[in-house]
Structures are given as structure tokens and as C-alpha cells.
Coordinates of C-alpha atoms and ligand atoms in Angstrom, one line a residue:
X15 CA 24.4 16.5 0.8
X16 CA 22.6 13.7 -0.6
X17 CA 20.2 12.0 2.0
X18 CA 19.7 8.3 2.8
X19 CA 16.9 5.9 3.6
X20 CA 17.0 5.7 7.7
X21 CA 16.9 1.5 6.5
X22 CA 20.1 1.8 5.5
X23 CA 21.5 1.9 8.9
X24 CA 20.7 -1.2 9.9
X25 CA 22.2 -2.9 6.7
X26 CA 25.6 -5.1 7.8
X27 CA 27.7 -6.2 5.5
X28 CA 30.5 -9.8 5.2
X29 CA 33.7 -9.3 6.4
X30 CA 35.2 -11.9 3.7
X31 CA 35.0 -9.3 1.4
X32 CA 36.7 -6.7 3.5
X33 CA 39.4 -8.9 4.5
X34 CA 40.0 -10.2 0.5
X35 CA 40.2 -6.4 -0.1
X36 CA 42.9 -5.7 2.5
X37 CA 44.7 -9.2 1.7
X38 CA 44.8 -8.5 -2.4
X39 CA 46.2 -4.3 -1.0
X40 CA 49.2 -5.8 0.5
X41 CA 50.0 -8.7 -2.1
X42 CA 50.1 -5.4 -4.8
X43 CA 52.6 -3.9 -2.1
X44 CA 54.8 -7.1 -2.9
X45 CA 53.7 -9.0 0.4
X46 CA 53.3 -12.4 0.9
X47 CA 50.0 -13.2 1.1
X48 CA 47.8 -17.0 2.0
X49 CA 44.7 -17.1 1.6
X50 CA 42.3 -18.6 4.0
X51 CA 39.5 -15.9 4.2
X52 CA 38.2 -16.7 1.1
X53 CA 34.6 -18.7 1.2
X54 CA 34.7 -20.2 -2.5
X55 CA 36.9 -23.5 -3.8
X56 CA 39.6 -22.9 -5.6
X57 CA 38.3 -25.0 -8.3
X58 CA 37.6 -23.9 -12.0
X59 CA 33.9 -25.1 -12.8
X60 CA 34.0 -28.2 -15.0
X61 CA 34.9 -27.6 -18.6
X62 CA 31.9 -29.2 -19.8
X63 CA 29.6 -26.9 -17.7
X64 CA 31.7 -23.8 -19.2
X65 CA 31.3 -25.2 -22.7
X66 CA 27.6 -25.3 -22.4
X67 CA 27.8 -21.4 -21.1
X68 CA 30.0 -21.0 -24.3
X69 CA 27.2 -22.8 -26.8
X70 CA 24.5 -20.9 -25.5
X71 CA 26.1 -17.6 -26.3
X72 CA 26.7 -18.9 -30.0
X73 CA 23.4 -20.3 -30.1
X74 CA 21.7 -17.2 -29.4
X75 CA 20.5 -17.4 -26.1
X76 CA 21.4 -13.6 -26.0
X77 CA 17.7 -12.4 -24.7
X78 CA 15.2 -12.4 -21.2
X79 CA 14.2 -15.6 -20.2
X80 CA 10.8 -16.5 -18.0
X81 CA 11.6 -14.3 -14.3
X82 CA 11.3 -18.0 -12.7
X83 CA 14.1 -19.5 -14.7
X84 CA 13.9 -21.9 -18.3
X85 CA 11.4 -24.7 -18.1
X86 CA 15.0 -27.2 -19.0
X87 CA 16.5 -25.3 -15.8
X88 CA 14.0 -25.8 -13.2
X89 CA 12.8 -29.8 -14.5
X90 CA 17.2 -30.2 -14.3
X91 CA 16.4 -28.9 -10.7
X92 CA 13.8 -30.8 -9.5
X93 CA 15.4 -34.5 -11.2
X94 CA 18.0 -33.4 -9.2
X95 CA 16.5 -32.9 -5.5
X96 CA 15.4 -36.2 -6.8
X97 CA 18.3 -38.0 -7.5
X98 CA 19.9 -36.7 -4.2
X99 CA 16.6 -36.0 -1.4
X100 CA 14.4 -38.7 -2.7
X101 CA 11.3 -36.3 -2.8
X102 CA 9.5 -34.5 -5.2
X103 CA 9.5 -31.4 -6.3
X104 CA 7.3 -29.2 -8.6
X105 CA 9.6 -27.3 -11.3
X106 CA 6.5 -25.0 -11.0
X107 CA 8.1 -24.4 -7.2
X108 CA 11.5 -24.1 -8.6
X109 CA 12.8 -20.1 -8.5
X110 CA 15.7 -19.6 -10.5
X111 CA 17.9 -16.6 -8.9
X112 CA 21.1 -14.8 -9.4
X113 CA 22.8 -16.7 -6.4
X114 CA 22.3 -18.5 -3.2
X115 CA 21.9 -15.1 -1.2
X116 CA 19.0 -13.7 -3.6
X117 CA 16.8 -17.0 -2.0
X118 CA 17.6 -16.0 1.7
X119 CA 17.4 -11.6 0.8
X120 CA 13.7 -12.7 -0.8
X121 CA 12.6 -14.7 1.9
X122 CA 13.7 -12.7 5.2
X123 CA 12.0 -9.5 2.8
X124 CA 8.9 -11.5 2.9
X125 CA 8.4 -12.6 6.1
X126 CA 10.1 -10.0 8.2
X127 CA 8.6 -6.8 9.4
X128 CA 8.9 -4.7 12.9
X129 CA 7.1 -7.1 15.6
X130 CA 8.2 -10.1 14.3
X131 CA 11.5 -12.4 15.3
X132 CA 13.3 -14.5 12.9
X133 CA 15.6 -17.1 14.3
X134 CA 19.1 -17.3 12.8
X135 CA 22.2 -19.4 13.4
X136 CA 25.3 -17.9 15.8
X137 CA 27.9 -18.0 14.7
X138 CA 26.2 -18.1 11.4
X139 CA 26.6 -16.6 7.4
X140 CA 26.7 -12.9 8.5
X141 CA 23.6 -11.9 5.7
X142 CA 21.2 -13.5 7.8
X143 CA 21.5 -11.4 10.9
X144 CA 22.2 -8.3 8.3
X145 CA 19.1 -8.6 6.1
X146 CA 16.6 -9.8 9.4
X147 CA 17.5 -6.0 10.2
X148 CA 16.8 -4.6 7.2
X149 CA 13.7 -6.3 7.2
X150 CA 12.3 -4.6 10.8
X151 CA 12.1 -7.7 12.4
X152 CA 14.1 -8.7 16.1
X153 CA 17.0 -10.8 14.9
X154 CA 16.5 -14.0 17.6
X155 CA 20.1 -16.0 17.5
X156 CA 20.1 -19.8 17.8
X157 CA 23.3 -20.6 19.2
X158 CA 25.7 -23.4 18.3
X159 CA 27.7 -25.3 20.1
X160 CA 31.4 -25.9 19.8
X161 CA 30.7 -28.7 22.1
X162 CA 28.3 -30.2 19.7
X163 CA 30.1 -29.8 16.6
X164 CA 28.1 -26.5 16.5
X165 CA 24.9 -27.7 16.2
X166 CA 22.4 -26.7 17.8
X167 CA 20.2 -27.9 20.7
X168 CA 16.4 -28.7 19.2
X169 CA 15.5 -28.1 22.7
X170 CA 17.2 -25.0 23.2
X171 CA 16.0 -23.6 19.7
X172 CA 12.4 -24.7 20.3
X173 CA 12.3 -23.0 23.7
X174 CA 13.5 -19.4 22.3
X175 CA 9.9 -19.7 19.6
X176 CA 7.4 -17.2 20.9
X177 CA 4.1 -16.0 18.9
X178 CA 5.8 -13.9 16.9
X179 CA 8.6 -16.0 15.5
X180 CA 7.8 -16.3 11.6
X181 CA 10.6 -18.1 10.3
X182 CA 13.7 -19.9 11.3
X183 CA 16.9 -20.1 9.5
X184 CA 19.0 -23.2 9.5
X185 CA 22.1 -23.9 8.0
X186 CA 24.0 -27.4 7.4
X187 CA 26.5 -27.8 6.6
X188 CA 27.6 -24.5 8.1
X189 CA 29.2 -21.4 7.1
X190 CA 31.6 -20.2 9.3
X191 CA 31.9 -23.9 11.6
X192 CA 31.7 -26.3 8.8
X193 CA 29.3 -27.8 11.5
X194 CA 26.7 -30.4 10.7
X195 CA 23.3 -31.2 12.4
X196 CA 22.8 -34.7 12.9
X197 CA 19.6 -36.2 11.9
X198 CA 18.6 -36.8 15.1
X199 CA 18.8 -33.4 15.8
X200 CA 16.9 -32.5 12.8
X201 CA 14.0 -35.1 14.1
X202 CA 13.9 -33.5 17.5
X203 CA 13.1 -30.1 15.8
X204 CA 10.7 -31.1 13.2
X205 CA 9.0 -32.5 15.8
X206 CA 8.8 -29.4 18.2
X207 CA 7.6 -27.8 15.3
X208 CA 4.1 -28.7 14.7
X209 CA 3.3 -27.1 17.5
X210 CA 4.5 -23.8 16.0
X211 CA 2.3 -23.9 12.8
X212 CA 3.6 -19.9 12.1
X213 CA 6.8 -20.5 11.8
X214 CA 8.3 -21.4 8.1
X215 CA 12.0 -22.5 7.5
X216 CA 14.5 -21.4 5.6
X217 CA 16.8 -24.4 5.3
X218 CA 19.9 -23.0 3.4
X219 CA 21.5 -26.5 1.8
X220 CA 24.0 -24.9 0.1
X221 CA 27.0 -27.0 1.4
X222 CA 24.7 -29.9 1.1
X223 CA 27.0 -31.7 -1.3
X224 CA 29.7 -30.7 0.5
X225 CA 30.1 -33.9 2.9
X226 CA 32.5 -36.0 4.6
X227 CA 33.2 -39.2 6.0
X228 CA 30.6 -40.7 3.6
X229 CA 27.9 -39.0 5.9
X230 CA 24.3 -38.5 3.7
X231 CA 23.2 -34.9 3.8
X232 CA 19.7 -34.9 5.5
X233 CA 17.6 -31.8 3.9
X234 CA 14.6 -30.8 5.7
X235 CA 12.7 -31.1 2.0
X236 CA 12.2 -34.8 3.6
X237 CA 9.8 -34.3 6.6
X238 CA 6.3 -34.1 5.1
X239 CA 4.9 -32.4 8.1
X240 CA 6.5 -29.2 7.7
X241 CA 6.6 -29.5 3.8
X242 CA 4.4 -26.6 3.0
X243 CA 6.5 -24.4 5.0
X244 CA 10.2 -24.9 3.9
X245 CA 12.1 -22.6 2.0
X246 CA 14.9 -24.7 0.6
X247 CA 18.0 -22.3 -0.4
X248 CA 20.2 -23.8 -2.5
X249 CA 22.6 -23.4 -5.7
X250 CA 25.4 -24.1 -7.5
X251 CA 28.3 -21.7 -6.0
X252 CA 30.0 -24.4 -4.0
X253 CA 29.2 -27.2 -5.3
X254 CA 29.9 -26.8 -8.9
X255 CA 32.9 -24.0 -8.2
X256 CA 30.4 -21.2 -9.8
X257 CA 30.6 -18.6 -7.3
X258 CA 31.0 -15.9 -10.7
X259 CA 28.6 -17.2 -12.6
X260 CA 26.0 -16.3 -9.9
X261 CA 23.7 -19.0 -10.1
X262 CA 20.8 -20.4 -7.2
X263 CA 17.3 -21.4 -7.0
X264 CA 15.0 -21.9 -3.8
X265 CA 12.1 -24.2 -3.8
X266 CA 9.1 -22.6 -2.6
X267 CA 5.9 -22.9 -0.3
X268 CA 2.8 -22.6 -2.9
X269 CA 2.1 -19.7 -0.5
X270 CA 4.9 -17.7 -0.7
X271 CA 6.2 -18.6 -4.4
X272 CA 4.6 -15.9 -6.0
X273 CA 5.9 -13.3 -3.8
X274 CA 9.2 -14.3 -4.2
X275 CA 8.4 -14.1 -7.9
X276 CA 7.5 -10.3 -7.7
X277 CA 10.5 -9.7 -6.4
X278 CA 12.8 -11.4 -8.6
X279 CA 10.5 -9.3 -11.6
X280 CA 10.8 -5.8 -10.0
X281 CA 15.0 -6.4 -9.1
X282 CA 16.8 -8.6 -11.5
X283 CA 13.9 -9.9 -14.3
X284 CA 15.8 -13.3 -14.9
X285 CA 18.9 -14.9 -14.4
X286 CA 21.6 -14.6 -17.3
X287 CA 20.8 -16.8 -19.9
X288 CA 24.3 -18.3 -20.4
X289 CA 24.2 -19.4 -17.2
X290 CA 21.1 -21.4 -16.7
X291 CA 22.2 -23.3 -19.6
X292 CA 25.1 -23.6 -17.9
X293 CA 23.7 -24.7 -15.1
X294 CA 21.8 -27.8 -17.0
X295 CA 25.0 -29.0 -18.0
X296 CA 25.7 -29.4 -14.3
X297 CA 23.0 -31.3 -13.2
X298 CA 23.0 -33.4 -15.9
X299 CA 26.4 -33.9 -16.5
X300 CA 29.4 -36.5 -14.8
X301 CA 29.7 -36.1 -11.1
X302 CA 33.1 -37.2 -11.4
X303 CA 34.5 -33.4 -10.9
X304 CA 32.1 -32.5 -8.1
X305 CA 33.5 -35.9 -6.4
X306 CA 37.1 -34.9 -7.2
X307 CA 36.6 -31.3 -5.3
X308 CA 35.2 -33.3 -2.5
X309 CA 37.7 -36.1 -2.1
X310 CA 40.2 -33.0 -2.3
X311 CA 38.8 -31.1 0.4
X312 CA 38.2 -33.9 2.7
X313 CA 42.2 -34.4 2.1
X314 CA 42.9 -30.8 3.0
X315 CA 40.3 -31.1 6.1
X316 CA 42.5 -34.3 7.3
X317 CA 45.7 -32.1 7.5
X318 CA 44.2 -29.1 8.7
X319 CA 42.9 -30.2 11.2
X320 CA 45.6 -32.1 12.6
X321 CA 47.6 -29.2 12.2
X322 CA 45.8 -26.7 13.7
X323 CA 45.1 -29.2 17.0
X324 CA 49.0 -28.6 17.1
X325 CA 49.4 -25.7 17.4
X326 CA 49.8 -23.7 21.2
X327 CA 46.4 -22.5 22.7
X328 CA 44.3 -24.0 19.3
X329 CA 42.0 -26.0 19.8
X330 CA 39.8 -27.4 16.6
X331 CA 36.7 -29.9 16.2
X332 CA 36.5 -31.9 13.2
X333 CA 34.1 -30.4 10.7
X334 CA 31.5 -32.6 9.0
X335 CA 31.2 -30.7 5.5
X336 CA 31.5 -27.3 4.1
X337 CA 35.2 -26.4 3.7
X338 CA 35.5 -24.2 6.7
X339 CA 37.0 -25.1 10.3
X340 CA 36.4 -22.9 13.1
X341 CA 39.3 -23.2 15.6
X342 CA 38.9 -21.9 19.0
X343 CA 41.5 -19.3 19.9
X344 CA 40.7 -18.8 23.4
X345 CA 43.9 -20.3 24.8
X346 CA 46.4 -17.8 22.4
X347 CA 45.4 -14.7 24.3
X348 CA 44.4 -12.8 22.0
X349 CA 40.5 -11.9 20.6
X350 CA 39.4 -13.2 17.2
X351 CA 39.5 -9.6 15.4
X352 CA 43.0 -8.7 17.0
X353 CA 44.4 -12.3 15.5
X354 CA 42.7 -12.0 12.9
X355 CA 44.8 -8.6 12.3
X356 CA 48.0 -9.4 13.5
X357 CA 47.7 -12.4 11.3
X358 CA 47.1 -10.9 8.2
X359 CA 49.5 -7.9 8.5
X360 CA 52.3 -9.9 10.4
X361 CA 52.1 -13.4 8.5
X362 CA 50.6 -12.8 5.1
X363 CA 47.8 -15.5 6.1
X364 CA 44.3 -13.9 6.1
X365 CA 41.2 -16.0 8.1
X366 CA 37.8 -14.2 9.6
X367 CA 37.4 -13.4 12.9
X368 CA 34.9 -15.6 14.4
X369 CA 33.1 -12.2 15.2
X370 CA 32.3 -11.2 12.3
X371 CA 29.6 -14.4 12.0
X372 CA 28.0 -12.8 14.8
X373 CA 28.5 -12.3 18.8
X374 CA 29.1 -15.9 19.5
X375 CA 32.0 -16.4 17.6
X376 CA 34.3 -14.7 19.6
X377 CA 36.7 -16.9 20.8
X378 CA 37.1 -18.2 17.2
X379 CA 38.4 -17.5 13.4
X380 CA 37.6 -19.0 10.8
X381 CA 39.8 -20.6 8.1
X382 CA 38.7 -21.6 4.5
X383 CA 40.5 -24.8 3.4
X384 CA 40.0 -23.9 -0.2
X385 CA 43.2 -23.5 -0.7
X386 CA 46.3 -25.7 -1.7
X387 CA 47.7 -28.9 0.7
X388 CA 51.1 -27.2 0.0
X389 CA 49.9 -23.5 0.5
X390 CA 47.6 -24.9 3.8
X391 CA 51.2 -26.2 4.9
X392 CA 53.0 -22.6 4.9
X393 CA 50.0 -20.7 6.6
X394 CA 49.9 -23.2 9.5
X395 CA 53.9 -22.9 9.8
X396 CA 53.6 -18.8 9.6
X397 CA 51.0 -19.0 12.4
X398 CA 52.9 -21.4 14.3
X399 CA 55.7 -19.3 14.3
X400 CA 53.9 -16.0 15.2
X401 CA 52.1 -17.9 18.1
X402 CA 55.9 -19.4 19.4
X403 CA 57.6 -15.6 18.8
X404 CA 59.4 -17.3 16.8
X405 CA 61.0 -14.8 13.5
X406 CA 58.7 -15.2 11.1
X407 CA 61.1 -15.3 8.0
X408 CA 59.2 -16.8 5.1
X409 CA 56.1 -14.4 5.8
X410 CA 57.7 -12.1 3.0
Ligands
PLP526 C1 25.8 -20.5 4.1 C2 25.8 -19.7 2.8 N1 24.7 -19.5 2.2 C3 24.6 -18.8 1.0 C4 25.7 -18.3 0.4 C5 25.6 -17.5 -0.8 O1 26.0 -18.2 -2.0 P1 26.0 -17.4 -3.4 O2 27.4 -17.0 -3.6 O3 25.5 -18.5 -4.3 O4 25.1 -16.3 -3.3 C6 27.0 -18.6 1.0 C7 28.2 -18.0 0.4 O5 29.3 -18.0 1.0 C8 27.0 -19.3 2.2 O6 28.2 -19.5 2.9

């Protein structure tokens, strides 16, 4: 019997993956399966961004690069926080990674140890909560608020920091909610802040270009005051349709930079160099496509929404970005996981139980819009149908 690292206990894992797992076993049995579990568009990435990929395969680019990412990358990067943020941004800040997650693993490995708390978003991206453990520190949820368009209260947040709080997680637009913190909000806690000098922030922007109702994305890289204390986590999963090509960056305290550093040397050495060329050809390239994806999600979010507000003991708040909504599912009787079940093995359509993005989503699931207006259409009639008792005939 092989033995395992006690840490290893307290390692979590995301239910997405468990429930795309179960969803692709019964569409190989023949079933009928939509779905809405899935947390990535259901977009190919840009042809020119793959044809730049493709050249720098034939052109050679075959070998290690720097650990932090290519000089072109990181420049592309920091251009771009300019073009969008309005602030500027060393490339010499700028770590390349293999993915949005690697930026969030690195800095909760950092900063987290036993006797500390780190502050995390509930309902929030399940890695957070997972990795805090794994780290030894006292996961601290920061609760949202249906009510709010799950944000969260600055006041409420601010009053749960104690001396040992090292570092708070934020995340707007959200992952599971779709929820988005108004600037106001933002101000209110900025503000509380400087009288917590310990505490860093981990301000995962990875939806950030993911935004509707021609609302400007507000990234925390703006306030001055806490400057030298932001982790900004972002990539190019979402925004470019890259989820594959595993592709993120973080922009770094001066402090900290050159621990993340280590650790991207002793685990992955660089990013694949096809993709960081490919990822130049994003940033420069025609926003036209990233546009296109948006305009089609907000589309999707328009009918979704609607639909879901229709249907008996639902009840749904609008969602300012991301592609995610996060129904409340109180009045159907039945608890998230159970619907979330009975859904997927009853009606073919797979969502997330609002539980599995921590304690305070109970009550809700979550459903991924990522997915076609027509194919959006048959899901919310199958769930209609299984919430009337009605036969559910086209499920398959
Ligand atoms: C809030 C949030 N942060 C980070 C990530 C990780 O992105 P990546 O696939 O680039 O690692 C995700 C992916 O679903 C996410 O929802």
C-alpha cells in the first residue's frame, strides 16, 4: 500500500469536471445530453490567433523559453492592461503561466500557511477554497449576495479582517453568479483597506472582458493606494475561447514576483512556446471576434434569463458579465445537488449545483450559457417540463 502526503486530504477538487464526465458517460450510452455545466464558450479561438500558434511551430519555436514568458508576450501584456485599465504596467511584472488557475495556485502557496486566513468569495470558483486548504491557512468566506447581484458588502468584508488575514480574493465578474461589483463597492473597500496594510489582493479579472450592458470593467490595477499589493489574475481562456491552449499571466507585487517565479521554475519551466506566440496574435490582433462572442452571449443572457424567471419556483437576477447565471431554486423543492441529479439523469441537461461553489450556494445551480440560443431553448423546455410533471418526451 502506497502512502500519501497527510496534505492531500485537504485538496478539493471542481465539480464541472465531474459533472462533464458523467454528462459525456451517458451521451456514449445514446442519451440525449445539453450542456450547461460546462464553464468555457463554445467558441473556436480566432483563426488568426491559431495561425500564429501554427507559424511558430514552422518557425522553430520548438524549444524553453524565459520561465517568466517571451519579452514580445509580456510587452503584448502590459500594452494591453493599457489599452483596457489605463495604467501601467512593468512587462518586468508580467508572469507568463500555463492558465488562469496557475496565478491563483501560486499566490494562495505564497501567502498561506497554518495561522493565517485568506478571504475568498461564497459562492465562489471552487479552487480558491480548495487550494486556501492545501495551503494550511483558515479559509474565511466573503459572502455574496443574491440580493445585491452577489456582490458583496465592503462593509461586511472589511469587518470579517483580523490580524491574520494575508490576502483577499476577489472575483468580478464572477464565477458561478456571473455577479459584478459595482465601482462603488470597489471604492468602499479600497478604502477600508488602508487600514489593513497586511493584507494583499488577489483580484481574479478573468471575465473582465466579459461585460454587458456596455458597463466598463473596473480592475483594482486602478487604485494607486493598494497598488503594491494586487495580484491581478488574468488570461486568455475566456476571452479569446483558449481554454486548451492553457494560457494566463498575473501581474505581480515587486515583493512577491520573484517567488512566484521559483515556482513557475521548479513546476512547469515555461509556458509552451506555440502558445505565447499565439497569445501575441491576440492582443494585437482585431477585436472584432472577441466582440462577436460578447454580443452573442449577451443575446443568450437576454433569453435565458427571461426564460428561466418563467419557470415554476425559479427565480433569476440578471447577471452583469461572465456567461454564467445562478438561479435560485429554493421555491422547486428540491436542494441544488438533488436537482442538479435528477436533471442530468432525467432530462439530459447538466448545470452545477450551487453547492459545489461552496456552502452558500445552496439554494442555487448554476447554468453556463455557452451554449447555443437553439440548444438554450430545449434545456429550459426539458426543465420546464420535469418541474410541471409533465412527460418529458424529447429528453431522449
Ligand atoms: C473565476 C475563474 N478564475 C480562473 C479560472 C481558470 O482559468 P484557466 O482555465 O485559464 O486556468 C476560471 C475557469 O473557469 C474561473 O472561472
Amino acid at each position: 500500500m502506497l502512502q500519501i502526503a497527510d496534505r492531500m486530504n485537504t485538496l478539493g477538487t471542481e465539480t464541472a469536471f465531474e459533472v462533464l464526465a458523467r454528462a459525456n458517460a451517458l451521451a456514449a450510452q445514446g442519451k440525449s445530453i445539453i450542456n450547461l455545466g460546462i464553464g468555457q464558450p463554445d467558441f473556436a479561438t480566432p483563426e488568426h490567433i491559431v495561425e500564429a500558434g501554427r507559424k511558430a511551430l514552422a518557425d522553430g519555436h520548438h524549444g524553453y523559453t524565459p520561465a517568466n514568458g517571451i519579452p514580445a508576450l509580456r510587452e503584448a501584456v502590459s500594452a494591453d492592461l493599457w489599452r483596457r485599465h489605463q495604467v501601467e504596467v512593468s512587462a518586468d511584472d508580467v508572469l507568463i503561466v500555463p492558465g488562469g488557475k496557475v496565478t491563483m495556485f501560486f499566490a494562495i502557496m505564497i501567502l498561506g500557511e497554518p495561522g493565517v486566513e485568506i478571504m475568498y468569495p461564497n459562492p465562489g470558483f471552487p479552487i480558491y477554497e480548495s487550494v486556501i486548504r492545501f495551503s494550511g491557512a483558515t479559509p474565511v468566506p466573503m459572502p455574496l449576495h443574491e440580493s445585491k447581484g452577489f456582490s458583496f458588502s465592503a462593509e461586511e468584508v472589511l469587518s470579517k479582517i483580523t490580524p491574520r488575514t494575508r490576502l483577499m480574493i476577489i472575483n468580478s465578474p464572477a464565477n458561478p453568479t456571473g455577479g459584478v461589483v459595482p465601482k462603488a463597492e470597489l471604492d468602499k473597500l479600497v478604502s477600508g483597506l488602508r487600514d489593513h496594510p497586511q493584507v494583499a489582493v488577489m483580484s481574479d479579472e478573468i471575465y473582465g472582458e466579459i461585460i454587458y450592458d456596455g458597463a466598463e470593467h473596473h480592475s483594482l490595477l486602478r487604485y494607486p493606494e493598494i497598488r503594491d499589493r494586487v495580484i491581478l489574475l488574468d488570461g486568455w481562456s475566456k476571452t479569446y475561447a483558449m481554454t486548451g491552449w492553457r494560457l494566463g499571466y498575473g501581474v505581480w507585487p515587486k515583493q512577491l514576483f520573484p517567488h512566484a517565479e521559483k515556482l513557475a521554475i521548479n513546476c512547469h519551466s515555461c509556458v509552451n512556446a506555440a502558445t505565447q506566440y499565439a497569445g501575441i496574435a491576440a492582443l494585437k490582433g482585431p477585436r472584432e471576434p472577441v466582440e462577436r462572442m460578447v454580443r452573442a452571449f449577451a443575446e443568450r443572457r437576454e433569453f435565458i434569463v427571461k426564460a428561466l424567471n418563467s419557470l415554476p419556483g425559479i427565480r433569476c437576477v440578471n447577471p452583469g458579465g461572465a456567461f454564467y447565471t445562478f438561479p435560485n431554486i429554493a421555491g422547486t423543492g428540491y436542494d441544488a445537488k438533488t436537482l442538479q441529479t435528477e436533471l442530468l439523469d432525467r432530462t439530459g441537461v447538466a448545470t452545477i449545483a450551487g453547492t459545489s461553489f461552496g456552502a452558500f450556494g445552496e439554494d442555487y445551480i448554476r447554468i453556463s450559457y455557452a451554449n447555443s440560443l437553439e440548444a438554450l431553448g430545449e434545456a429550459i423546455e426539458r426543465i420546464r417540463r420535469f418541474l410541471g410533471n409533465l412527460p418529458l418526451s424529447s429528453a431522449g
